[in-house]
Amino acid sequence: MYRIGNGIDFHKLEINSERPFILGGFVIPTEYSLVGHSDADVLLHAIADSILGALALGDIGEYFPDTDPKWKNMNSKLIIEKTLKLMHENNYGLINIDSTILAEKPKLSPYRLDIRKTLSNILNIPIENISVKATTTEKMGFIGRGEGIGVFTTSLLGSKV
Ligand SMILES: [Zn+2]
């Protein structure tokens, strides 16, 4: 038995060298950072939502409301931990993920392998089962103007029983 889910997330981009730019748990060396209530890890958020989506268990906004001061500046790895726990409680395992990052800047292609390695540790699946792609929007829209970043993720889960 297989289940598939998709997750989408967007965060605002700003120039702020005080705040780390974290993508898939990996800190990208750049003057840019993402704005958000938590650590704004847009990739981990999309991945968590795709897993919750595959299980029809709602979305991360229900489990980690951005109105709750408890989650301010939270490490998004905690969101993934909770999501994986829910997945295992439902007797499913993660098979593979495919993510596409939409970003005009910063340049992400040099860090794709680092991001995949980090995700492999966080998600506890082989790196061969983790795809991270990056594209631009050809300068169109808010992403094209460098105002924000978006991520689309698809996850495939397999039943353990
Ligand atoms: Zn988010």
mmCIF file with all atom_site columns, N, CA and C in Angstrom, residues 2 5 11 21 34 37-38 43-44 54-55 60 65 70 81 88 94 98 109 131 134 136 139-140 157:
data_model
loop_
_atom_site.group_PDB
_atom_site.id
_atom_site.type_symbol
_atom_site.label_atom_id
_atom_site.label_alt_id
_atom_site.label_comp_id
_atom_site.label_asym_id
_atom_site.label_entity_id
_atom_site.label_seq_id
_atom_site.pdbx_PDB_ins_code
_atom_site.Cartn_x
_atom_site.Cartn_y
_atom_site.Cartn_z
_atom_site.occupancy
_atom_site.B_iso_or_equiv
_atom_site.pdbx_formal_charge
_atom_site.auth_seq_id
_atom_site.auth_comp_id
_atom_site.auth_asym_id
_atom_site.auth_atom_id
_atom_site.pdbx_PDB_model_num
ATOM 1  N N  . TYR A 1 2   ? 0.636  2.134  -0.948  1.00 0.00 ? 2   TYR A N  1
ATOM 2  C CA . TYR A 1 2   ? 1.403  3.378  -1.062  1.00 0.00 ? 2   TYR A CA 1
ATOM 3  C C  . TYR A 1 2   ? 0.476  4.577  -0.890  1.00 0.00 ? 2   TYR A C  1
ATOM 4  N N  . GLY A 1 5   ? 1.786  12.378 -1.311  1.00 0.00 ? 5   GLY A N  1
ATOM 5  C CA . GLY A 1 5   ? 1.319  13.669 -0.808  1.00 0.00 ? 5   GLY A CA 1
ATOM 6  C C  . GLY A 1 5   ? 2.142  14.801 -1.378  1.00 0.00 ? 5   GLY A C  1
ATOM 7  N N  . HIS A 1 11  ? 8.226  31.552 1.771   1.00 0.00 ? 11  HIS A N  1
ATOM 8  C CA . HIS A 1 11  ? 8.660  32.502 2.808   1.00 0.00 ? 11  HIS A CA 1
ATOM 9  C C  . HIS A 1 11  ? 9.284  33.721 2.156   1.00 0.00 ? 11  HIS A C  1
ATOM 10 N N  . PHE A 1 21  ? 20.321 31.592 6.957   1.00 0.00 ? 21  PHE A N  1
ATOM 11 C CA . PHE A 1 21  ? 19.445 31.137 5.877   1.00 0.00 ? 21  PHE A CA 1
ATOM 12 C C  . PHE A 1 21  ? 19.501 29.612 5.907   1.00 0.00 ? 21  PHE A C  1
ATOM 13 N N  . LEU A 1 34  ? 15.539 34.021 5.397   1.00 0.00 ? 34  LEU A N  1
ATOM 14 C CA . LEU A 1 34  ? 14.101 33.877 5.187   1.00 0.00 ? 34  LEU A CA 1
ATOM 15 C C  . LEU A 1 34  ? 13.368 34.363 6.432   1.00 0.00 ? 34  LEU A C  1
ATOM 16 N N  . HIS A 1 37  ? 7.947  32.933 11.436  1.00 0.00 ? 37  HIS A N  1
ATOM 17 C CA . HIS A 1 37  ? 7.740  32.816 12.880  1.00 0.00 ? 37  HIS A CA 1
ATOM 18 C C  . HIS A 1 37  ? 8.747  31.814 13.459  1.00 0.00 ? 37  HIS A C  1
ATOM 19 N N  . SER A 1 38  ? 8.932  30.700 12.734  1.00 0.00 ? 38  SER A N  1
ATOM 20 C CA . SER A 1 38  ? 9.917  29.697 13.143  1.00 0.00 ? 38  SER A CA 1
ATOM 21 C C  . SER A 1 38  ? 11.257 30.075 12.519  1.00 0.00 ? 38  SER A C  1
ATOM 22 N N  . LEU A 1 43  ? 11.940 24.578 3.014   1.00 0.00 ? 43  LEU A N  1
ATOM 23 C CA . LEU A 1 43  ? 12.035 23.222 2.455   1.00 0.00 ? 43  LEU A CA 1
ATOM 24 C C  . LEU A 1 43  ? 11.523 22.181 3.456   1.00 0.00 ? 43  LEU A C  1
ATOM 25 N N  . LEU A 1 44  ? 11.958 22.285 4.710   1.00 0.00 ? 44  LEU A N  1
ATOM 26 C CA . LEU A 1 44  ? 11.461 21.324 5.716   1.00 0.00 ? 44  LEU A CA 1
ATOM 27 C C  . LEU A 1 44  ? 9.951  21.467 5.896   1.00 0.00 ? 44  LEU A C  1
ATOM 28 N N  . ALA A 1 54  ? 0.113  13.077 2.562   1.00 0.00 ? 54  ALA A N  1
ATOM 29 C CA . ALA A 1 54  ? 0.021  11.675 2.141   1.00 0.00 ? 54  ALA A CA 1
ATOM 30 C C  . ALA A 1 54  ? -0.825 10.872 3.121   1.00 0.00 ? 54  ALA A C  1
ATOM 31 N N  . LEU A 1 55  ? -0.763 11.273 4.388   1.00 0.00 ? 55  LEU A N  1
ATOM 32 C CA . LEU A 1 55  ? -1.496 10.537 5.428   1.00 0.00 ? 55  LEU A CA 1
ATOM 33 C C  . LEU A 1 55  ? -2.880 11.129 5.685   1.00 0.00 ? 55  LEU A C  1
ATOM 34 N N  . ILE A 1 60  ? 0.859  21.461 8.658   1.00 0.00 ? 60  ILE A N  1
ATOM 35 C CA . ILE A 1 60  ? 1.714  21.838 9.799   1.00 0.00 ? 60  ILE A CA 1
ATOM 36 C C  . ILE A 1 60  ? 1.147  23.033 10.565  1.00 0.00 ? 60  ILE A C  1
ATOM 37 N N  . PRO A 1 65  ? 0.921  26.151 15.079  1.00 0.00 ? 65  PRO A N  1
ATOM 38 C CA . PRO A 1 65  ? 0.349  27.436 14.665  1.00 0.00 ? 65  PRO A CA 1
ATOM 39 C C  . PRO A 1 65  ? 1.346  28.590 14.834  1.00 0.00 ? 65  PRO A C  1
ATOM 40 N N  . LYS A 1 70  ? 5.242  29.740 21.521  1.00 0.00 ? 70  LYS A N  1
ATOM 41 C CA . LYS A 1 70  ? 6.061  28.557 21.798  1.00 0.00 ? 70  LYS A CA 1
ATOM 42 C C  . LYS A 1 70  ? 6.940  28.179 20.597  1.00 0.00 ? 70  LYS A C  1
ATOM 43 N N  . GLU A 1 81  ? 10.490 15.910 13.016  1.00 0.00 ? 81  GLU A N  1
ATOM 44 C CA . GLU A 1 81  ? 10.468 14.830 14.030  1.00 0.00 ? 81  GLU A CA 1
ATOM 45 C C  . GLU A 1 81  ? 9.041  14.438 14.373  1.00 0.00 ? 81  GLU A C  1
ATOM 46 N N  . HIS A 1 88  ? 5.059  7.103  11.547  1.00 0.00 ? 88  HIS A N  1
ATOM 47 C CA . HIS A 1 88  ? 5.361  5.759  12.071  1.00 0.00 ? 88  HIS A CA 1
ATOM 48 C C  . HIS A 1 88  ? 4.191  5.216  12.892  1.00 0.00 ? 88  HIS A C  1
ATOM 49 N N  . LEU A 1 94  ? 8.747  6.457  4.972   1.00 0.00 ? 94  LEU A N  1
ATOM 50 C CA . LEU A 1 94  ? 9.006  7.351  3.844   1.00 0.00 ? 94  LEU A CA 1
ATOM 51 C C  . LEU A 1 94  ? 9.854  6.615  2.813   1.00 0.00 ? 94  LEU A C  1
ATOM 52 N N  . ASP A 1 98  ? 10.714 14.279 -3.617  1.00 0.00 ? 98  ASP A N  1
ATOM 53 C CA . ASP A 1 98  ? 11.209 15.099 -4.724  1.00 0.00 ? 98  ASP A CA 1
ATOM 54 C C  . ASP A 1 98  ? 10.773 16.534 -4.456  1.00 0.00 ? 98  ASP A C  1
ATOM 55 N N  . SER A 1 109 ? 22.278 26.108 -6.430  1.00 0.00 ? 109 SER A N  1
ATOM 56 C CA . SER A 1 109 ? 22.804 24.875 -7.045  1.00 0.00 ? 109 SER A CA 1
ATOM 57 C C  . SER A 1 109 ? 24.115 24.382 -6.416  1.00 0.00 ? 109 SER A C  1
ATOM 58 N N  . SER A 1 131 ? 15.515 13.889 -3.796  1.00 0.00 ? 131 SER A N  1
ATOM 59 C CA . SER A 1 131 ? 15.805 14.758 -4.934  1.00 0.00 ? 131 SER A CA 1
ATOM 60 C C  . SER A 1 131 ? 15.544 16.202 -4.535  1.00 0.00 ? 131 SER A C  1
ATOM 61 N N  . ALA A 1 134 ? 16.413 22.988 -8.160  1.00 0.00 ? 134 ALA A N  1
ATOM 62 C CA . ALA A 1 134 ? 16.230 24.431 -7.983  1.00 0.00 ? 134 ALA A CA 1
ATOM 63 C C  . ALA A 1 134 ? 15.982 25.053 -9.344  1.00 0.00 ? 134 ALA A C  1
ATOM 64 N N  . THR A 1 136 ? 14.347 28.994 -11.306 1.00 0.00 ? 136 THR A N  1
ATOM 65 C CA . THR A 1 136 ? 13.922 30.381 -11.104 1.00 0.00 ? 136 THR A CA 1
ATOM 66 C C  . THR A 1 136 ? 12.550 30.541 -11.757 1.00 0.00 ? 136 THR A C  1
ATOM 67 N N  . LYS A 1 139 ? 12.559 35.700 -13.633 1.00 0.00 ? 139 LYS A N  1
ATOM 68 C CA . LYS A 1 139 ? 12.401 37.106 -13.173 1.00 0.00 ? 139 LYS A CA 1
ATOM 69 C C  . LYS A 1 139 ? 10.934 37.545 -13.039 1.00 0.00 ? 139 LYS A C  1
ATOM 70 N N  . MET A 1 140 ? 9.989  36.600 -13.150 1.00 0.00 ? 140 MET A N  1
ATOM 71 C CA . MET A 1 140 ? 8.578  36.981 -13.067 1.00 0.00 ? 140 MET A CA 1
ATOM 72 C C  . MET A 1 140 ? 8.061  36.829 -11.640 1.00 0.00 ? 140 MET A C  1
ATOM 73 N N  . LEU A 1 157 ? 4.993  7.428  0.448   1.00 0.00 ? 157 LEU A N  1
ATOM 74 C CA . LEU A 1 157 ? 5.057  6.645  1.685   1.00 0.00 ? 157 LEU A CA 1
ATOM 75 C C  . LEU A 1 157 ? 4.638  5.209  1.373   1.00 0.00 ? 157 LEU A C  1
#
